[in-house]
Tab-separated table of C-alpha atoms and ligand atoms in Angstrom:
chain	number	residue	atom	x	y	z
A	185	MET	CA	118.598	-39.562	-13.409
A	186	ARG	CA	121.727	-41.199	-14.886
A	187	PHE	CA	120.750	-44.490	-13.338
A	188	LYS	CA	118.440	-45.781	-10.663
A	189	LEU	CA	119.946	-48.045	-8.029
A	190	LYS	CA	118.840	-51.672	-8.207
A	191	ASP	CA	115.709	-52.098	-6.093
A	192	GLY	CA	116.530	-53.089	-2.543
A	193	LEU	CA	120.309	-52.941	-2.991
A	194	LEU	CA	121.858	-52.005	0.367
A	195	LEU	CA	125.036	-49.921	0.459
A	196	GLY	CA	127.774	-49.638	3.043
A	197	THR	CA	131.486	-50.154	3.541
A	198	ALA	CA	133.829	-52.892	4.765
A	199	THR	CA	136.876	-52.717	7.028
A	200	ALA	CA	139.112	-55.085	9.014
A	201	ALA	CA	140.164	-54.648	12.649
A	202	THR	CA	143.937	-54.741	12.111
A	203	GLN	CA	143.704	-52.231	9.290
A	204	ILE	CA	141.855	-49.563	11.259
A	205	GLU	CA	142.062	-50.019	15.027
A	206	GLY	CA	145.642	-49.208	15.988
A	207	GLY	CA	147.133	-49.933	19.412
A	208	ASP	CA	147.322	-53.728	19.435
A	209	GLU	CA	150.876	-55.124	19.627
A	210	ASN	CA	149.813	-58.695	20.125
A	211	ASN	CA	149.177	-59.795	16.523
A	212	ASN	CA	151.395	-61.111	13.732
A	213	TRP	CA	151.077	-57.956	11.596
A	214	ALA	CA	152.211	-55.667	14.421
A	215	ARG	CA	155.254	-57.895	14.875
A	216	PHE	CA	155.910	-58.021	11.137
A	217	ALA	CA	155.862	-54.214	11.085
A	218	LYS	CA	158.144	-53.999	14.109
A	219	GLU	CA	160.630	-56.170	12.263
A	220	GLY	CA	160.641	-53.559	9.483
A	221	ARG	CA	158.887	-55.762	6.932
A	222	VAL	CA	156.173	-53.311	5.844
A	223	ASP	CA	157.240	-51.496	2.664
A	224	ASP	CA	156.779	-47.926	3.875
A	225	GLY	CA	157.952	-48.628	7.425
A	226	THR	CA	154.533	-48.017	9.005
A	227	SER	CA	152.690	-50.247	11.458
A	228	PRO	CA	149.084	-51.245	12.138
A	229	THR	CA	149.655	-50.056	15.696
A	230	ARG	CA	148.905	-46.577	14.351
A	231	ALA	CA	146.348	-47.071	11.544
A	232	CYS	CA	143.153	-45.038	12.079
A	233	ASP	CA	142.999	-45.215	15.873
A	234	HIS	CA	139.506	-46.547	15.345
A	235	TYR	CA	139.646	-48.429	18.653
A	236	ASN	CA	139.356	-45.027	20.320
A	237	ARG	CA	137.548	-43.106	17.611
A	238	TRP	CA	134.869	-45.633	16.682
A	239	ARG	CA	132.028	-43.343	17.714
A	240	GLU	CA	133.232	-40.596	15.416
A	241	ASP	CA	133.595	-43.136	12.582
A	242	ILE	CA	130.117	-44.549	13.033
A	243	ASP	CA	128.735	-41.007	13.107
A	244	ILE	CA	130.391	-40.288	9.748
A	245	MET	CA	128.955	-43.522	8.340
A	246	ALA	CA	125.521	-42.529	9.548
A	247	ASP	CA	125.914	-39.067	7.977
A	248	ILE	CA	126.810	-40.705	4.670
A	249	GLY	CA	123.631	-42.727	5.063
A	250	MET	CA	125.169	-46.186	5.135
A	251	GLN	CA	122.739	-49.011	5.685
A	252	ILE	CA	125.217	-51.821	6.274
A	253	TYR	CA	128.736	-52.160	7.664
A	254	ARG	CA	131.098	-55.109	7.540
A	255	PHE	CA	133.864	-55.002	10.151
A	256	GLY	CA	136.269	-57.312	11.929
A	257	ILE	CA	137.175	-57.960	15.522
A	258	GLU	CA	140.758	-58.460	16.640
A	259	TRP	CA	141.238	-62.023	17.836
A	260	SER	CA	144.416	-61.125	19.760
A	261	ARG	CA	142.574	-58.506	21.796
A	262	ILE	CA	139.746	-60.862	22.685
A	263	GLU	CA	141.966	-63.870	23.405
A	264	PRO	CA	145.366	-62.369	24.314
A	265	GLU	CA	146.539	-65.775	25.550
A	266	GLN	CA	145.027	-69.082	24.575
A	267	TYR	CA	141.761	-69.666	26.471
A	268	ARG	CA	142.083	-66.367	28.373
A	269	PHE	CA	139.340	-64.083	27.130
A	270	ASP	CA	139.399	-60.388	27.780
A	271	GLU	CA	135.950	-59.266	28.867
A	272	SER	CA	136.757	-55.607	28.328
A	273	ALA	CA	137.608	-56.203	24.642
A	274	LEU	CA	134.383	-58.154	24.184
A	275	ALA	CA	132.412	-55.405	25.902
A	276	HIS	CA	134.110	-52.832	23.685
A	277	TYR	CA	132.910	-54.512	20.490
A	278	ARG	CA	129.448	-55.041	21.896
A	279	GLU	CA	129.151	-51.356	22.677
A	280	GLU	CA	130.274	-50.430	19.180
A	281	ILE	CA	127.763	-52.825	17.593
A	282	GLU	CA	124.949	-51.477	19.710
A	283	TYR	CA	125.897	-47.966	18.714
A	284	MET	CA	125.914	-48.690	14.978
A	285	LYS	CA	122.546	-50.398	15.290
A	286	SER	CA	121.136	-47.397	17.113
A	287	LYS	CA	122.187	-45.379	14.044
A	288	GLY	CA	120.313	-47.721	11.715
A	289	ILE	CA	123.418	-49.510	10.395
A	290	ARG	CA	123.186	-53.286	10.068
A	291	PRO	CA	126.387	-55.008	11.265
A	292	MET	CA	128.155	-57.872	9.520
A	293	LEU	CA	130.881	-59.327	11.686
A	294	THR	CA	134.072	-60.893	10.291
A	295	LEU	CA	135.666	-63.401	12.639
A	296	HIS	CA	139.026	-63.750	10.886
A	297	HIS	CA	140.614	-61.228	8.571
A	298	PHE	CA	144.302	-62.048	7.970
A	299	SER	CA	145.719	-61.410	11.431
A	300	ASN	CA	146.507	-63.904	14.167
A	301	PRO	CA	147.342	-63.567	17.848
A	302	LEU	CA	151.068	-64.109	18.415
A	303	TRP	CA	150.471	-67.211	20.537
A	304	PHE	CA	148.518	-68.778	17.664
A	305	GLU	CA	151.063	-67.729	15.048
A	306	ASP	CA	153.844	-69.244	17.159
A	307	MET	CA	152.016	-72.569	17.378
A	308	GLY	CA	152.269	-72.777	13.598
A	309	GLY	CA	149.223	-70.639	12.831
A	310	TRP	CA	146.834	-72.165	10.318
A	311	GLU	CA	149.286	-74.951	9.591
A	312	ASN	CA	148.694	-76.351	13.043
A	313	LYS	CA	146.573	-79.521	12.917
A	314	ARG	CA	144.363	-78.163	15.669
A	315	SER	CA	144.004	-74.650	14.229
A	316	ALA	CA	140.349	-74.997	13.227
A	317	GLU	CA	139.453	-76.253	16.690
A	318	ILE	CA	141.432	-73.457	18.354
A	319	PHE	CA	139.709	-70.872	16.190
A	320	LEU	CA	136.361	-72.402	17.057
A	321	ALA	CA	136.900	-71.775	20.774
A	322	PHE	CA	137.313	-68.102	19.944
A	323	CYS	CA	134.180	-68.078	17.754
A	324	ASP	CA	132.235	-69.791	20.520
A	325	LYS	CA	133.112	-67.040	22.973
A	326	VAL	CA	132.310	-64.272	20.494
A	327	ILE	CA	128.872	-65.698	19.730
A	328	ASP	CA	128.157	-66.123	23.450
A	329	TYR	CA	128.963	-62.490	23.922
A	330	MET	CA	127.415	-60.785	20.925
A	331	GLY	CA	125.526	-63.443	18.997
A	332	ASP	CA	122.220	-62.047	20.204
A	333	ILE	CA	122.799	-58.674	18.504
A	334	VAL	CA	124.529	-59.689	15.259
A	335	ASP	CA	122.671	-61.597	12.525
A	336	ASP	CA	125.258	-61.540	9.714
A	337	TYR	CA	128.660	-63.224	9.786
A	338	ILE	CA	131.721	-63.753	7.641
A	339	THR	CA	133.698	-66.602	9.168
A	340	ILE	CA	136.974	-66.147	7.307
A	341	ASN	CA	138.139	-63.482	4.914
A	342	GLU	CA	140.075	-64.545	1.820
A	343	PRO	CA	141.868	-67.743	2.834
A	344	ASN	CA	143.252	-67.748	-0.713
A	345	VAL	CA	145.043	-64.406	-0.358
A	346	TYR	CA	146.163	-65.222	3.187
A	347	CYS	CA	147.676	-68.586	2.235
A	348	LEU	CA	149.152	-67.514	-1.071
A	349	ASN	CA	150.884	-64.410	0.255
A	350	GLY	CA	151.939	-65.780	3.618
A	351	LEU	CA	152.813	-69.381	2.843
A	352	PHE	CA	153.494	-69.716	-0.860
A	353	TYR	CA	154.889	-66.415	-2.135
A	354	GLY	CA	156.287	-65.592	1.321
A	355	ILE	CA	155.607	-61.863	1.176
A	356	TRP	CA	153.313	-61.676	4.229
A	357	PRO	CA	153.834	-63.172	7.671
A	358	PRO	CA	154.968	-65.867	8.321
A	359	GLU	CA	156.965	-65.458	5.065
A	360	LYS	CA	157.063	-69.089	4.007
A	361	LYS	CA	157.514	-70.374	0.502
A	362	SER	CA	156.177	-73.862	0.708
A	363	LEU	CA	153.490	-75.688	-1.216
A	364	SER	CA	152.936	-78.084	1.648
A	365	SER	CA	152.445	-75.225	4.152
A	366	PHE	CA	150.040	-73.618	1.717
A	367	VAL	CA	148.016	-76.833	1.364
A	368	LYS	CA	147.863	-77.440	5.118
A	369	ALA	CA	146.686	-73.941	5.953
A	370	PHE	CA	144.253	-73.832	3.039
A	371	SER	CA	142.680	-77.101	4.185
A	372	ASN	CA	142.477	-76.053	7.827
A	373	MET	CA	140.857	-72.748	6.957
A	374	ALA	CA	138.243	-74.460	4.808
A	375	ALA	CA	137.501	-76.817	7.715
A	376	ALA	CA	137.346	-73.893	10.132
A	377	HIS	CA	134.723	-72.228	7.981
A	378	VAL	CA	132.569	-75.352	7.775
A	379	MET	CA	132.798	-75.855	11.540
A	380	ALA	CA	132.173	-72.197	12.384
A	381	TYR	CA	129.165	-72.121	10.055
A	382	GLN	CA	127.579	-74.971	11.988
A	383	LEU	CA	128.559	-73.589	15.378
A	384	ILE	CA	127.086	-70.138	14.737
A	385	HIS	CA	123.783	-71.595	13.565
A	386	LYS	CA	123.587	-73.999	16.483
A	387	LYS	CA	124.287	-71.312	19.048
A	388	ARG	CA	121.919	-68.774	17.537
A	389	LEU	CA	119.107	-71.331	17.454
A	390	LYS	CA	119.711	-71.922	21.153
A	391	MET	CA	119.421	-68.175	21.672
A	392	GLY	CA	115.914	-68.408	20.280
A	393	LYS	CA	116.660	-66.990	16.823
A	394	LYS	CA	114.905	-68.500	13.828
A	395	ARG	CA	117.244	-70.260	11.410
A	396	GLU	CA	116.596	-67.791	8.600
A	397	GLU	CA	117.469	-64.874	10.851
A	398	THR	CA	121.122	-65.920	10.816
A	399	LEU	CA	123.232	-65.317	7.722
A	400	VAL	CA	126.653	-66.933	7.650
A	401	GLY	CA	129.104	-67.015	4.761
A	402	PHE	CA	132.705	-66.318	3.863
A	403	ALA	CA	134.474	-63.859	1.610
A	404	ASN	CA	136.935	-65.177	-0.932
A	405	HIS	CA	138.932	-62.913	-3.171
A	406	LEU	CA	137.679	-63.748	-6.661
A	407	ARG	CA	139.234	-62.632	-9.917
A	408	ILE	CA	138.736	-63.120	-13.596
A	409	PHE	CA	141.629	-65.031	-15.139
A	410	GLU	CA	142.170	-64.311	-18.837
A	411	PRO	CA	144.880	-65.780	-21.041
A	412	GLU	CA	147.007	-62.958	-22.435
A	413	ASN	CA	146.842	-64.534	-25.857
A	414	LYS	CA	143.736	-66.669	-26.296
A	415	LYS	CA	145.378	-68.621	-29.140
A	416	ASN	CA	148.324	-69.611	-27.004
A	417	ILE	CA	147.648	-72.996	-25.416
A	418	PHE	CA	150.136	-72.377	-22.604
A	419	HIS	CA	148.468	-69.060	-21.708
A	420	ARG	CA	145.086	-70.765	-21.741
A	421	PHE	CA	146.302	-73.576	-19.548
A	422	SER	CA	147.953	-71.147	-17.096
A	423	ALA	CA	144.780	-69.082	-16.771
A	424	ARG	CA	142.666	-72.151	-15.943
A	425	PHE	CA	145.317	-73.553	-13.612
A	426	MET	CA	145.704	-70.268	-11.707
A	427	GLU	CA	141.955	-69.878	-11.422
A	428	TYR	CA	141.571	-73.378	-10.051
A	429	MET	CA	144.426	-73.132	-7.544
A	430	PHE	CA	143.542	-69.629	-6.375
A	431	GLN	CA	139.776	-69.733	-6.147
A	432	THR	CA	137.821	-72.633	-7.610
A	433	ALA	CA	138.876	-75.426	-5.250
A	434	ILE	CA	138.700	-73.378	-2.044
A	435	THR	CA	135.391	-71.752	-2.952
A	436	GLU	CA	133.879	-75.159	-3.628
A	437	ALA	CA	135.252	-76.628	-0.386
A	438	MET	CA	133.898	-73.786	1.711
A	439	HIS	CA	130.477	-73.782	0.088
A	440	THR	CA	129.897	-77.523	0.013
A	441	GLY	CA	132.539	-79.365	2.040
A	442	LYS	CA	133.699	-81.073	-1.152
A	443	CYS	CA	137.478	-81.049	-0.948
A	444	ARG	CA	139.862	-81.482	-3.863
A	445	PHE	CA	143.566	-80.707	-4.084
A	446	PRO	CA	144.940	-78.233	-3.015
A	447	VAL	CA	142.255	-78.420	-0.312
A	448	LEU	CA	142.476	-81.637	1.673
A	449	ARG	CA	139.511	-82.931	3.614
A	450	ARG	CA	139.924	-82.548	7.363
A	451	LYS	CA	138.211	-84.694	9.984
A	452	GLY	CA	134.650	-83.568	10.625
A	453	VAL	CA	134.116	-81.957	7.217
A	454	ARG	CA	131.138	-83.516	5.502
A	455	ARG	CA	129.339	-82.647	2.294
A	456	GLY	CA	126.649	-80.063	2.867
A	457	LYS	CA	125.719	-76.427	2.305
A	458	TYR	CA	127.745	-74.034	4.347
A	459	TYR	CA	126.498	-70.662	3.177
A	460	ASP	CA	123.418	-68.496	3.484
A	461	PHE	CA	124.605	-66.007	0.887
A	462	ILE	CA	127.255	-65.917	-1.801
A	463	GLY	CA	130.052	-63.566	-0.730
A	464	ILE	CA	132.385	-62.013	-3.297
A	465	ASN	CA	135.398	-59.780	-2.750
A	466	TYR	CA	136.147	-58.438	-6.200
A	467	TYR	CA	138.880	-56.078	-7.362
A	468	SER	CA	140.384	-56.939	-10.715
A	469	ARG	CA	141.152	-59.215	-13.616
A	470	SER	CA	144.408	-61.125	-14.029
A	471	THR	CA	145.875	-61.434	-17.502
A	472	VAL	CA	147.932	-64.580	-17.499
A	473	SER	CA	150.830	-65.756	-19.618
A	474	GLY	CA	152.480	-68.120	-17.115
A	475	ILE	CA	152.165	-69.220	-13.517
A	476	ALA	CA	152.130	-65.675	-12.164
A	477	ASP	CA	149.780	-62.754	-11.965
A	478	GLY	CA	149.704	-60.057	-14.626
A	479	ALA	CA	147.621	-57.079	-15.715
A	480	LYS	CA	146.371	-56.248	-19.191
A	481	ALA	CA	148.642	-53.621	-20.721
A	482	ASP	CA	146.158	-51.629	-22.738
A	483	ALA	CA	143.601	-50.841	-20.021
A	484	TYR	CA	142.894	-48.501	-17.125
A	485	HIS	CA	144.773	-49.299	-13.927
A	486	ASN	CA	144.561	-48.192	-10.316
A	487	ASP	CA	147.478	-46.887	-8.252
A	488	LEU	CA	148.647	-50.417	-7.456
A	489	GLY	CA	148.648	-51.344	-11.137
A	490	TRP	CA	145.457	-53.470	-10.946
A	491	GLU	CA	143.269	-53.401	-14.022
A	492	ILE	CA	139.915	-51.664	-13.635
A	493	TYR	CA	137.442	-54.166	-15.016
A	494	HIS	CA	133.921	-53.798	-13.671
A	495	GLU	CA	132.294	-56.477	-15.831
A	496	GLY	CA	134.268	-59.096	-13.942
A	497	LEU	CA	132.100	-58.711	-10.866
A	498	ILE	CA	128.934	-59.375	-12.847
A	499	THR	CA	130.468	-62.394	-14.561
A	500	LEU	CA	131.480	-63.854	-11.199
A	501	ALA	CA	128.130	-63.115	-9.559
A	502	ASN	CA	126.305	-64.873	-12.390
A	503	ARG	CA	128.718	-67.791	-12.413
A	504	LEU	CA	128.459	-68.359	-8.656
A	505	SER	CA	124.679	-67.984	-8.590
A	506	GLN	CA	124.382	-70.571	-11.299
A	507	LYS	CA	126.651	-72.962	-9.451
A	508	TYR	CA	125.472	-72.445	-5.867
A	509	GLY	CA	121.821	-71.583	-6.402
A	510	ARG	CA	119.871	-68.534	-7.459
A	511	GLU	CA	117.849	-68.810	-4.270
A	512	TYR	CA	120.856	-67.369	-2.418
A	513	PRO	CA	121.492	-63.628	-2.473
A	514	VAL	CA	124.879	-62.382	-3.606
A	515	PHE	CA	126.681	-59.979	-1.283
A	516	VAL	CA	129.599	-58.000	-2.647
A	517	THR	CA	131.528	-58.231	0.586
A	518	GLU	CA	134.340	-56.024	-0.805
A	519	ASN	CA	134.883	-53.943	-3.909
A	520	GLY	CA	136.946	-50.822	-4.290
A	521	THR	CA	140.167	-49.403	-5.627
A	522	CYS	CA	143.489	-47.910	-4.650
A	523	ASP	CA	143.305	-44.279	-5.727
A	524	ASN	CA	145.725	-42.241	-3.643
A	525	THR	CA	144.407	-38.841	-4.710
A	526	ASP	CA	140.711	-39.686	-5.191
A	527	ALA	CA	141.170	-38.875	-8.873
A	528	PHE	CA	138.944	-41.635	-10.267
A	529	ARG	CA	137.165	-43.323	-7.342
A	530	ALA	CA	133.872	-41.508	-7.986
A	531	ARG	CA	133.837	-42.810	-11.544
A	532	PHE	CA	134.796	-46.270	-10.300
A	533	ILE	CA	131.810	-46.310	-7.933
A	534	TYR	CA	129.514	-44.933	-10.607
A	535	ASP	CA	130.576	-47.516	-13.178
A	536	GLN	CA	130.379	-50.444	-10.784
A	537	LEU	CA	127.009	-49.563	-9.276
A	538	SER	CA	125.411	-48.726	-12.616
A	539	LEU	CA	126.516	-52.095	-13.963
A	540	ILE	CA	125.132	-53.909	-10.907
A	541	SER	CA	121.876	-52.018	-11.271
A	542	GLU	CA	121.441	-52.797	-14.979
A	543	THR	CA	121.827	-56.541	-14.719
A	544	ASP	CA	119.383	-59.024	-13.263
A	545	ASN	CA	121.759	-60.958	-10.995
A	546	ARG	CA	120.825	-61.303	-7.335
A	547	ILE	CA	123.297	-58.806	-5.866
A	548	GLU	CA	121.545	-57.491	-2.763
A	549	ARG	CA	124.363	-55.834	-0.850
A	550	TYR	CA	127.417	-53.818	-1.764
A	551	TYR	CA	130.159	-53.179	0.813
A	552	HIS	CA	132.621	-50.687	-0.604
A	553	TRP	CA	136.239	-51.219	0.407
A	554	SER	CA	136.845	-49.087	2.302
A	555	PHE	CA	135.514	-46.522	4.736
A	556	THR	CA	138.601	-44.453	5.670
A	557	ASP	CA	142.047	-44.919	4.150
A	558	ASN	CA	143.723	-47.546	6.286
A	559	PHE	CA	146.705	-49.826	6.858
A	560	GLU	CA	146.998	-51.718	3.579
A	561	TRP	CA	149.053	-54.701	4.817
A	562	ARG	CA	152.419	-54.934	3.086
A	563	GLU	CA	151.917	-51.516	1.442
A	564	GLY	CA	151.272	-49.934	4.842
A	565	GLU	CA	149.792	-46.450	4.789
A	566	ALA	CA	150.938	-45.793	1.225
A	567	ALA	CA	147.906	-47.262	-0.563
A	568	ARG	CA	144.630	-45.405	-0.067
A	569	PHE	CA	141.294	-47.156	-0.570
A	570	GLY	CA	138.939	-44.974	1.520
A	571	ILE	CA	135.965	-42.836	0.592
A	572	VAL	CA	136.997	-40.838	3.655
A	573	HIS	CA	140.483	-39.327	3.707
A	574	LEU	CA	142.654	-39.990	6.720
A	575	ASP	CA	145.466	-37.713	7.822
A	576	TYR	CA	147.558	-40.238	9.733
A	577	GLU	CA	149.449	-37.565	11.676
A	578	THR	CA	146.433	-35.706	13.029
A	579	GLN	CA	143.893	-38.545	12.604
A	580	LYS	CA	141.554	-36.075	10.961
A	581	ARG	CA	138.847	-37.632	8.806
A	582	THR	CA	137.550	-35.775	5.731
A	583	VAL	CA	134.879	-37.149	3.431
A	584	LYS	CA	136.309	-37.290	-0.106
A	585	GLU	CA	134.421	-36.311	-3.263
A	586	SER	CA	133.863	-40.024	-3.890
A	587	GLY	CA	132.358	-40.291	-0.395
A	588	LYS	CA	130.038	-37.396	-1.152
A	589	LEU	CA	128.921	-39.148	-4.316
A	590	TYR	CA	128.296	-42.334	-2.311
A	591	ALA	CA	126.139	-40.385	0.138
A	592	ASP	CA	124.240	-38.807	-2.734
A	593	ILE	CA	123.613	-42.194	-4.356
A	594	ILE	CA	122.196	-43.589	-1.118
A	595	LYS	CA	120.016	-40.539	-0.565
A	596	ASN	CA	118.627	-40.405	-4.111
A	597	GLN	CA	118.775	-44.165	-4.743
A	598	GLY	CA	120.684	-43.540	-7.930
A	599	VAL	CA	122.846	-40.973	-9.685
A	600	THR	CA	121.103	-37.731	-10.535
A	601	ASP	CA	122.249	-35.499	-13.405
A	602	GLU	CA	123.558	-32.974	-10.876
A	603	ALA	CA	125.588	-35.608	-9.027
A	604	TYR	CA	126.977	-36.847	-12.317
A	605	THR	CA	128.163	-33.377	-13.325
A	606	LYS	CA	129.542	-32.590	-9.907
A	607	TYR	CA	131.315	-35.830	-8.984
A	608	VAL	CA	131.591	-38.231	-11.910
A	609	GLU	CA	132.472	-35.942	-14.808
A	610	PRO	CA	135.659	-34.555	-13.212
A	611	SER	CA	136.704	-38.038	-12.110
A	612	LYS	CA	138.999	-39.741	-14.661
A	613	TYR	CA	140.787	-43.088	-14.953
A	614	LYS	CA	144.467	-43.369	-15.783
A	615	LYS	CA	146.131	-45.774	-18.205
B	826	BGC	C1	141.414	-57.590	1.631
B	826	BGC	C2	141.565	-56.251	2.317
B	826	BGC	C3	142.476	-55.358	1.511
B	826	BGC	C4	141.849	-55.148	0.167
B	826	BGC	C5	142.629	-54.224	-0.764
B	826	BGC	C6	141.267	-57.507	0.135
B	826	BGC	O1	142.005	-58.510	-0.477
B	826	BGC	O2	140.392	-58.340	2.217
B	826	BGC	O3	142.032	-56.465	3.608
B	826	BGC	O4	142.758	-54.152	2.134
B	826	BGC	O5	141.730	-56.384	-0.505
B	826	BGC	O6	143.842	-54.760	-1.101
């Protein structure tokens, strides 16, 4: 055995509705694509056609042996117009959840993952003063409909990436470049999490579930910020500043309700504990020499130029456990890499899981991003993150070598010498 998987660590994958489902024209990303704003000219209306092929996808997951699956539901399908809920969309998701459970896969449901219904977007989206309340009406309906069969929830995925890209850098819809828009949306999303956390618990208790049966959290994109030159005071300052603006303030607000600029306190947000686990989406380290993102030059990079730096996940897990309590489990709600030819993904998985398994942090779940290749937002279909290859033309799914390694790891609860020789040895990083 090359390494034995950490005792009790559950493995699965994560996806988001807009990135895999296809077909829905009623969300801001479909419109953005229609306006020709996606780099490779593709649209989420194609994606993986998962809305029709979900059974086949769950079957592949079950064959791989996955124990857990984090997925999203498309708000604009469920609530195509404000306060009009589509029963058939709700029934669709319920059927899919029941199916995955029948295959032994534990669902984790994400309520918001970057995309908005057009009616919501056109009311100002997350900048709207009432956005948290509006989102809550949707959550309420979802819990009514499937709260009895889902125990694990992510309220909101990566408010930091959503707000930064959409409202500050202006490279995602709604393409704004405004600090005040960024602050408004950031604050409303933090409030929405706090309110949804309470709502889900309240409703599940009413359904007769014990409090500890419900696990609610959120998934922020967390990075390591390193000054490019540690002796340079400006680099050091920039690294701390970027870290604070991107992740520290929002993570604190969503965990505890304690709001500090750039997160403003919204009505109804009180100090408390708004998490049942510590969720981390981790991809890379930023090497900083000014108020912008950068990657270390002399290092391995993925196909989007992101540094491959596995230790960062362990550092963050330890840091967050220390701050928010070791009594809470850590869930890696996303981790993965863009590797368009599956040249180094097997090694990436090997390195990350062996590191998790060696350390004594409380990581209990690992959701690899992602299951199949899928619609990677602004990069469209050009960036591949899946352990299952997708031919977009034919919609054929083929398990990659990295996916076979993942299956082997789950089956043997570690990496055997044979698996190492077969999958990891030929897999090589690029500079
Ligand atoms: C997001 C995913 C995205 C992934 C890879 C995360 O920031 O939650 O939607 O596909 O990173 O870029």
